[in-house]
Short mmCIF file of C-alpha atoms and ligand atoms in Angstrom, two decimals:
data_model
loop_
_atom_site.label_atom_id
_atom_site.label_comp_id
_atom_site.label_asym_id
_atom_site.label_seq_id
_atom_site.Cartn_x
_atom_site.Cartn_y
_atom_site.Cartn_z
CA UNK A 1 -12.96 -3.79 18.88
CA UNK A 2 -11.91 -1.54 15.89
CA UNK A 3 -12.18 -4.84 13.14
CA UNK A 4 -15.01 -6.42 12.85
CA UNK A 5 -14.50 -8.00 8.91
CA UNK A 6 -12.44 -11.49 8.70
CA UNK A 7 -10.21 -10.29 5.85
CA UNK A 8 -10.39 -11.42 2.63
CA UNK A 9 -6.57 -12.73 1.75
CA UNK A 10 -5.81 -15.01 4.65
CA UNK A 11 -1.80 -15.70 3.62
CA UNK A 12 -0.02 -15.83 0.41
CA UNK A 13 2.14 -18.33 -0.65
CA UNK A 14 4.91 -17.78 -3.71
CA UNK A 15 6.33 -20.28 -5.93
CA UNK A 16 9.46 -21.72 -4.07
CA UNK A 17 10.75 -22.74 -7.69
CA UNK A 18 10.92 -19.09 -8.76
CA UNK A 19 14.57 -18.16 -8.44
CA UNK A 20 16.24 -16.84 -11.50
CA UNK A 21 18.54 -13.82 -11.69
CA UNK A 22 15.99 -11.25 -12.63
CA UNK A 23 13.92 -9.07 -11.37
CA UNK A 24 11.64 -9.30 -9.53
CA UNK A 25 12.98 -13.18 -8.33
CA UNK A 26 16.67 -11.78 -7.97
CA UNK A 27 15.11 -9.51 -4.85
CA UNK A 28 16.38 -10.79 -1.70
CA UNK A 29 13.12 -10.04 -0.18
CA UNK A 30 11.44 -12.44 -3.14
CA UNK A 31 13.89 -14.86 -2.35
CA UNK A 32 12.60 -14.90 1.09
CA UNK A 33 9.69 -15.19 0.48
CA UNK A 34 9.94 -18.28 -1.72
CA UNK A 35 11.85 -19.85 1.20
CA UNK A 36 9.14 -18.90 3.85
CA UNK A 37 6.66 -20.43 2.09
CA UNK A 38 4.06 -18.98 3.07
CA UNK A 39 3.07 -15.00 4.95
CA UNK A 40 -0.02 -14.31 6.76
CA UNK A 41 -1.96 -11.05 6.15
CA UNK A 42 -3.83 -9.24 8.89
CA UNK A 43 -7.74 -9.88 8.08
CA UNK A 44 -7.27 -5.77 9.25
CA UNK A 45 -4.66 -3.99 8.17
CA UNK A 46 -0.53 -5.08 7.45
CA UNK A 47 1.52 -2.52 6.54
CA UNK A 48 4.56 -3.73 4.77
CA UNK A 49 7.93 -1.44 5.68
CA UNK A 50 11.54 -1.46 4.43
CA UNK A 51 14.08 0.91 3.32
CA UNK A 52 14.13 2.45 -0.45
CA UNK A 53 14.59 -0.67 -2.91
CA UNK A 54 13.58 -2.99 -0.33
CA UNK A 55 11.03 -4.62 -2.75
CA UNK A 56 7.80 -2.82 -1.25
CA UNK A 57 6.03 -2.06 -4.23
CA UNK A 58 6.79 -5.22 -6.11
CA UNK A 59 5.70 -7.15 -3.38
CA UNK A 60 1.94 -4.73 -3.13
CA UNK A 61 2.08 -4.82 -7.19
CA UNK A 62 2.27 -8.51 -7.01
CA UNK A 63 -0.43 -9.08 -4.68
CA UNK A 64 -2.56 -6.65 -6.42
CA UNK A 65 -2.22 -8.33 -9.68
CA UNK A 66 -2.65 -11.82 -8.27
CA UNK A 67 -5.99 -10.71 -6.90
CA UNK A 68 -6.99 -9.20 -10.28
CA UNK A 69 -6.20 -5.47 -9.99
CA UNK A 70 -4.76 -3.71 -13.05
CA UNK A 71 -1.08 -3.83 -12.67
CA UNK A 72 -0.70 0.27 -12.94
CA UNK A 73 -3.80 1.14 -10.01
CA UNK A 74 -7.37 1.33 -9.91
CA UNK A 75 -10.22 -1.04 -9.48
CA UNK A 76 -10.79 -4.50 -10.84
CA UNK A 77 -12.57 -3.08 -13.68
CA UNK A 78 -9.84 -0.99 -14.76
CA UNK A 79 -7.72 -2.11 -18.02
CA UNK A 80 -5.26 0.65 -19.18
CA UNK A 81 -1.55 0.47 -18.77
CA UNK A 82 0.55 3.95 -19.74
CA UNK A 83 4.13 1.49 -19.02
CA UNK A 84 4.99 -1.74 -18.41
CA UNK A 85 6.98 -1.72 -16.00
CA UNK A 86 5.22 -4.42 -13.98
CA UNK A 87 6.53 -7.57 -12.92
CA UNK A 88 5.03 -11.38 -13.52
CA UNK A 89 5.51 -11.79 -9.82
CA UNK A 90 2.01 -11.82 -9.17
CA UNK A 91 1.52 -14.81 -11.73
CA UNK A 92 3.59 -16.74 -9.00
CA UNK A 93 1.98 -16.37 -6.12
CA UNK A 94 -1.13 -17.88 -4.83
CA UNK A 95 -3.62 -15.79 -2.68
CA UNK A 96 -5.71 -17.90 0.36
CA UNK A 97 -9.26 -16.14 0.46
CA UNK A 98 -11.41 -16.58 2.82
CA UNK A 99 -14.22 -15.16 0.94
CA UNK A 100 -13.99 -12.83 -2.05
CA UNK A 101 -14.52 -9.03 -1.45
CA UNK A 102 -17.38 -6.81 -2.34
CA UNK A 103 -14.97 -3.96 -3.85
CA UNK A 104 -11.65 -2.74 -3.59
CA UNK A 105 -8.72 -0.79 -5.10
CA UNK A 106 -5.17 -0.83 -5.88
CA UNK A 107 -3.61 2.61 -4.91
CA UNK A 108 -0.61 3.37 -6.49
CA UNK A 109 1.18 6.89 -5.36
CA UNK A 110 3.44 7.06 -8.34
CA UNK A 111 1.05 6.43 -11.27
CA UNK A 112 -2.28 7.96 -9.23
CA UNK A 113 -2.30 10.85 -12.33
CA UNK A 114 -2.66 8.41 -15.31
CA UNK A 115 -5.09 6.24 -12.61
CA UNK A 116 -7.38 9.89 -12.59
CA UNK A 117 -7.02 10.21 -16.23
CA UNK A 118 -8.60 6.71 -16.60
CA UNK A 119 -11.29 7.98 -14.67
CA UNK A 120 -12.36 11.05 -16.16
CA UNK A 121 -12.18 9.04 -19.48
CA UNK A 122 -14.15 6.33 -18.26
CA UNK A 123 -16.50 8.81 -16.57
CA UNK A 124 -17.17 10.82 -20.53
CA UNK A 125 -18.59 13.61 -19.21
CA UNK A 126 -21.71 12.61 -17.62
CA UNK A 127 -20.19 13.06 -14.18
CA UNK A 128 -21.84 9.15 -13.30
CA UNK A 129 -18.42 7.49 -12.50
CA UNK A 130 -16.81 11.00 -10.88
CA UNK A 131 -19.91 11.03 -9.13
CA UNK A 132 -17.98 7.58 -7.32
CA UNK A 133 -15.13 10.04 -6.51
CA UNK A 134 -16.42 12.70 -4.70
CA UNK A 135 -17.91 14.21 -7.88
CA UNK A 136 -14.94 16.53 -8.96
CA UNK A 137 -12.31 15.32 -11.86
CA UNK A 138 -9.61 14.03 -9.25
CA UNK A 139 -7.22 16.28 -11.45
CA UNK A 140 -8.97 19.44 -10.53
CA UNK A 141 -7.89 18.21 -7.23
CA UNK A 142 -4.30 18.78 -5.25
CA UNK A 143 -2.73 15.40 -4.99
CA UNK A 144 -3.50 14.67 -1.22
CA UNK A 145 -6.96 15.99 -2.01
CA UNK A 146 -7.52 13.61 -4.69
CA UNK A 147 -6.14 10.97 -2.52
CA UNK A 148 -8.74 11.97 0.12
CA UNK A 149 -11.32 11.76 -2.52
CA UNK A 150 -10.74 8.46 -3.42
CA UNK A 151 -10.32 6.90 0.08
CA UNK A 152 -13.76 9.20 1.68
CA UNK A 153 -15.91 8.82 -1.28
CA UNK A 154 -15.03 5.68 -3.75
CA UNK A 155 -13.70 3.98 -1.00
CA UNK A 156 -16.47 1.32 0.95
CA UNK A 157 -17.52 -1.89 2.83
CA UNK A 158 -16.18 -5.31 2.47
CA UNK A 159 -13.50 -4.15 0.28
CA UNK A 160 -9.71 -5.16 -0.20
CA UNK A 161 -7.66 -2.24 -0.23
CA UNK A 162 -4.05 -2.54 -1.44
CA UNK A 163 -2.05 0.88 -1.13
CA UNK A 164 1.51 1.81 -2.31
CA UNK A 165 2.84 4.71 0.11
CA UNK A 166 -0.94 6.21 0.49
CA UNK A 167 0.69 8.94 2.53
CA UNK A 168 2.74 10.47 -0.27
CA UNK A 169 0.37 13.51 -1.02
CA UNK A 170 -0.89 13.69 2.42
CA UNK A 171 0.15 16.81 5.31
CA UNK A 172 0.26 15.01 8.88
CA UNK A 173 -3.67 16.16 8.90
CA UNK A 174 -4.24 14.43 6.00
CA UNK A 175 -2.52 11.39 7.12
CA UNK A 176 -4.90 11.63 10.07
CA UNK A 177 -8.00 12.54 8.36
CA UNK A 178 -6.99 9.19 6.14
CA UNK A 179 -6.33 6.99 9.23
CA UNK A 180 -10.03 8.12 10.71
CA UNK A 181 -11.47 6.74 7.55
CA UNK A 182 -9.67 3.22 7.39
CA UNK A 183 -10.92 3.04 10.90
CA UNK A 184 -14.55 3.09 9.87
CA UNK A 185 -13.41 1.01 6.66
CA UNK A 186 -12.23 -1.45 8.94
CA UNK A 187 -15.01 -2.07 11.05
CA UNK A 188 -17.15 -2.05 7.52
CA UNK A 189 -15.24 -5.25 7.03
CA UNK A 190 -12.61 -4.07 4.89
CA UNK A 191 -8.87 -5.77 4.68
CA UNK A 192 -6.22 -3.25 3.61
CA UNK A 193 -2.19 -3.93 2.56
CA UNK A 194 -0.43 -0.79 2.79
CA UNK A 195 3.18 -0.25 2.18
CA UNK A 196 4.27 2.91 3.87
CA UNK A 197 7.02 5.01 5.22
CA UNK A 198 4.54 7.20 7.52
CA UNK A 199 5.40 6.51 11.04
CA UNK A 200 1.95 8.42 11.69
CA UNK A 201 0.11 5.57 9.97
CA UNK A 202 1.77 2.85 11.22
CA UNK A 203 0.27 4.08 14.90
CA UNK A 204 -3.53 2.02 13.29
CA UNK A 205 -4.19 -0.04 16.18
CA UNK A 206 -3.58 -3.50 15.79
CA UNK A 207 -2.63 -3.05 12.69
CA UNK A 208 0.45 -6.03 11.99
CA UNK A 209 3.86 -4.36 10.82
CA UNK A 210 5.97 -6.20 8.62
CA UNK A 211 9.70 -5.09 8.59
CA UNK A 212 12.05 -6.09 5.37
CA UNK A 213 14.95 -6.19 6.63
CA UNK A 214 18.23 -5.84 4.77
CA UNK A 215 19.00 -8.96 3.50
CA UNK A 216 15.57 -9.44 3.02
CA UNK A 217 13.96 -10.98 5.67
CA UNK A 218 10.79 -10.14 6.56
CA UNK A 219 9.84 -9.36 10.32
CA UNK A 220 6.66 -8.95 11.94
CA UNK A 221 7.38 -6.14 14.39
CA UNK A 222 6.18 -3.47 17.14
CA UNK A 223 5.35 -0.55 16.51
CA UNK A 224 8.41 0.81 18.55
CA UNK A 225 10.80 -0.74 16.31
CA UNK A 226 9.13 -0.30 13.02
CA UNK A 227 12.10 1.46 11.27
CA UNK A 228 10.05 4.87 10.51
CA UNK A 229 9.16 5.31 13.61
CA UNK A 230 12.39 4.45 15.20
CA UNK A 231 14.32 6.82 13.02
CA UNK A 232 11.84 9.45 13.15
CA UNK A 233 11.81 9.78 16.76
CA UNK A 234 15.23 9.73 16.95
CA UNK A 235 15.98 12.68 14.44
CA UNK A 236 12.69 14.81 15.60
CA UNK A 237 14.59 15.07 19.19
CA UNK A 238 17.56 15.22 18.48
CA UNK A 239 17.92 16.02 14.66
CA UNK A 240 21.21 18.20 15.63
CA UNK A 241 23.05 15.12 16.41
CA UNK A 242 22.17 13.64 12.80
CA UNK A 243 23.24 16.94 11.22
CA UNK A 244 26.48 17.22 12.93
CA UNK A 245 27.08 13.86 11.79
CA UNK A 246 25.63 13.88 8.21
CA UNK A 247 27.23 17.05 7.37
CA UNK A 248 30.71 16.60 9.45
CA UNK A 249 32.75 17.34 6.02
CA UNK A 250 31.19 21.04 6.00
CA UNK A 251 33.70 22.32 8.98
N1 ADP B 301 10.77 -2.84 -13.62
C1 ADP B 301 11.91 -3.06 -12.96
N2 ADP B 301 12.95 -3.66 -13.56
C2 ADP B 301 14.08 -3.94 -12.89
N3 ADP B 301 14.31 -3.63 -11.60
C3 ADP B 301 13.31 -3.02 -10.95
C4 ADP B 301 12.06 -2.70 -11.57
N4 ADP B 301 11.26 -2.11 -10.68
C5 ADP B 301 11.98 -2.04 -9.52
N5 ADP B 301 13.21 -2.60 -9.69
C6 ADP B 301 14.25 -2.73 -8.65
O1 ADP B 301 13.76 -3.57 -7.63
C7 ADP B 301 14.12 -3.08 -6.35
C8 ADP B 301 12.89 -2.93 -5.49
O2 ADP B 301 12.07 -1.90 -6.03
P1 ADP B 301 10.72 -1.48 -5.34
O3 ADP B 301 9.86 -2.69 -5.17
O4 ADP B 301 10.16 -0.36 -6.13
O5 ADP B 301 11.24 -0.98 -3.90
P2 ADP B 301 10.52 -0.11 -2.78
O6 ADP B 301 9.10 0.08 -3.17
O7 ADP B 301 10.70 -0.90 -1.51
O8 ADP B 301 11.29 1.18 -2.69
C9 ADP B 301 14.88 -1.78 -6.59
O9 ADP B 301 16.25 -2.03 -6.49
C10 ADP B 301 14.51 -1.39 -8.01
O10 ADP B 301 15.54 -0.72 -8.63
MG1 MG B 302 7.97 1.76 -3.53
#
């Protein structure tokens, strides 16, 4: 038994009188989800897959927000936004808790630099808050080390972890390394919601897979026929008879 926590979100439910034409509601996979009704979260982990554009991080931005995480990353203490780029999807949608978490972050890949600026700023020099972070300013760190950082040391129990493509920085060692920690996060009680591309992640056990599709449904599925994993196996054997094909024009 690898979970041990209940989870914190139990399902999420979005506005069904939401459509307009723009973003974020003009997103087939928003439209969906209006329609649905409701979508159940793992009280583990559910990764949320789907092809670039899909709607991925709007959907993890919107849950973030609508459990009180700064839109832009960080913890629910954190205030500072460098853009806003953000949606007012999370204002729509409703979070089910079954209790409320001890801690938690929001990990954004894209903005993680302005998230470690934060930090040493918050930190002013007395080391206290980097202390949290493995004790080094995250930017004196390579990207997947900072990453690492944050998930070994500021990571901890009963927390809700919500993670936009985690694996970005990470070597396939890293992505390991990262998958032994959520493993001991997990039976700490902690609920994570990770949108990812890594087919290497995806293999947490009993972890629940959700799929958009094109079109924008969204399918719970094996991890088999998760699409990274899928593709990926296909073009690691045989990536000759992608190239052929991708490249036919060169002859
Ligand atoms: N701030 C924004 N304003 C308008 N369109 C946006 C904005 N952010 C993202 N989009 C569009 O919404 C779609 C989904 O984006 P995103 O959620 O980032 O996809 P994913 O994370 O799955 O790659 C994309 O077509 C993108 O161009
Ligand atoms: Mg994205």
């Amino acid at each position: 038994m690898t979970r041990q926590g209940q989870g914190f979100v139990r399902h999420i439910e979005l506005d069904s009188r939401v459509g307009t034409d723009r973003y974020p509601f003009s997103l087939p996979v928003v439209t969906h989800l209006a329609g649905m009704g409701r979508l159940d979260l793992d009280p583990g982990v559910t990764f949320l897959v789907g092809d670039n554009g899909s709607g991925k991080s709007t959907l993890v931005e919107a849950l973030a927000t609508a459990a009180g995480f700064n839109a832009e990353g960080g913890s629910r203490s954190f205030r500072f936004a460098s853009r806003s780029s953000e949606s007012d999807l999370g204002d729509h949608l409703t979070l089910c808790w079954n209790r409320r978490p001890r801690t938690g972050f929001f990990l954004r890949a894209e903005s993680f630099y302005n998230v470690a600026t934060e930090i040493e700023r918050l930190d002013e020099g007395s080391g206290e808050l980097l202390r949290a972070y493995g004790g080094r300013s995250l930017h004196e760190r390579s990207h997947g080390q900072s990453f690492l950082d944050l998930v070994y040391h500021r990571f901890g129990p009963n927390g809700l972890y919500m993670l936009d493509e985690p694996e970005a920085a990470l070597s396939v060692q890293g992505c390991l390394a990262m998958m032994v920690r959520f493993r001991e996060l997990l039976r700490q009680g902690c609920q994570f919601v990770v949108a990812t591309h890594s087919p290497i992640l995806l293999a947490m056990p009993g972890a629940r897979i959700l799929q958009i599709e094109t079109g924008g449904t969204i399918e719970q599925v094996e991890y088999e026929q998760a699409e990274p994993v899928a593709l990926t196996r296909a073009f690691v054997n045989h990536p000759e008879r992608f190239l052929d094909r991708m490249f036919a024009d060169d002859a």
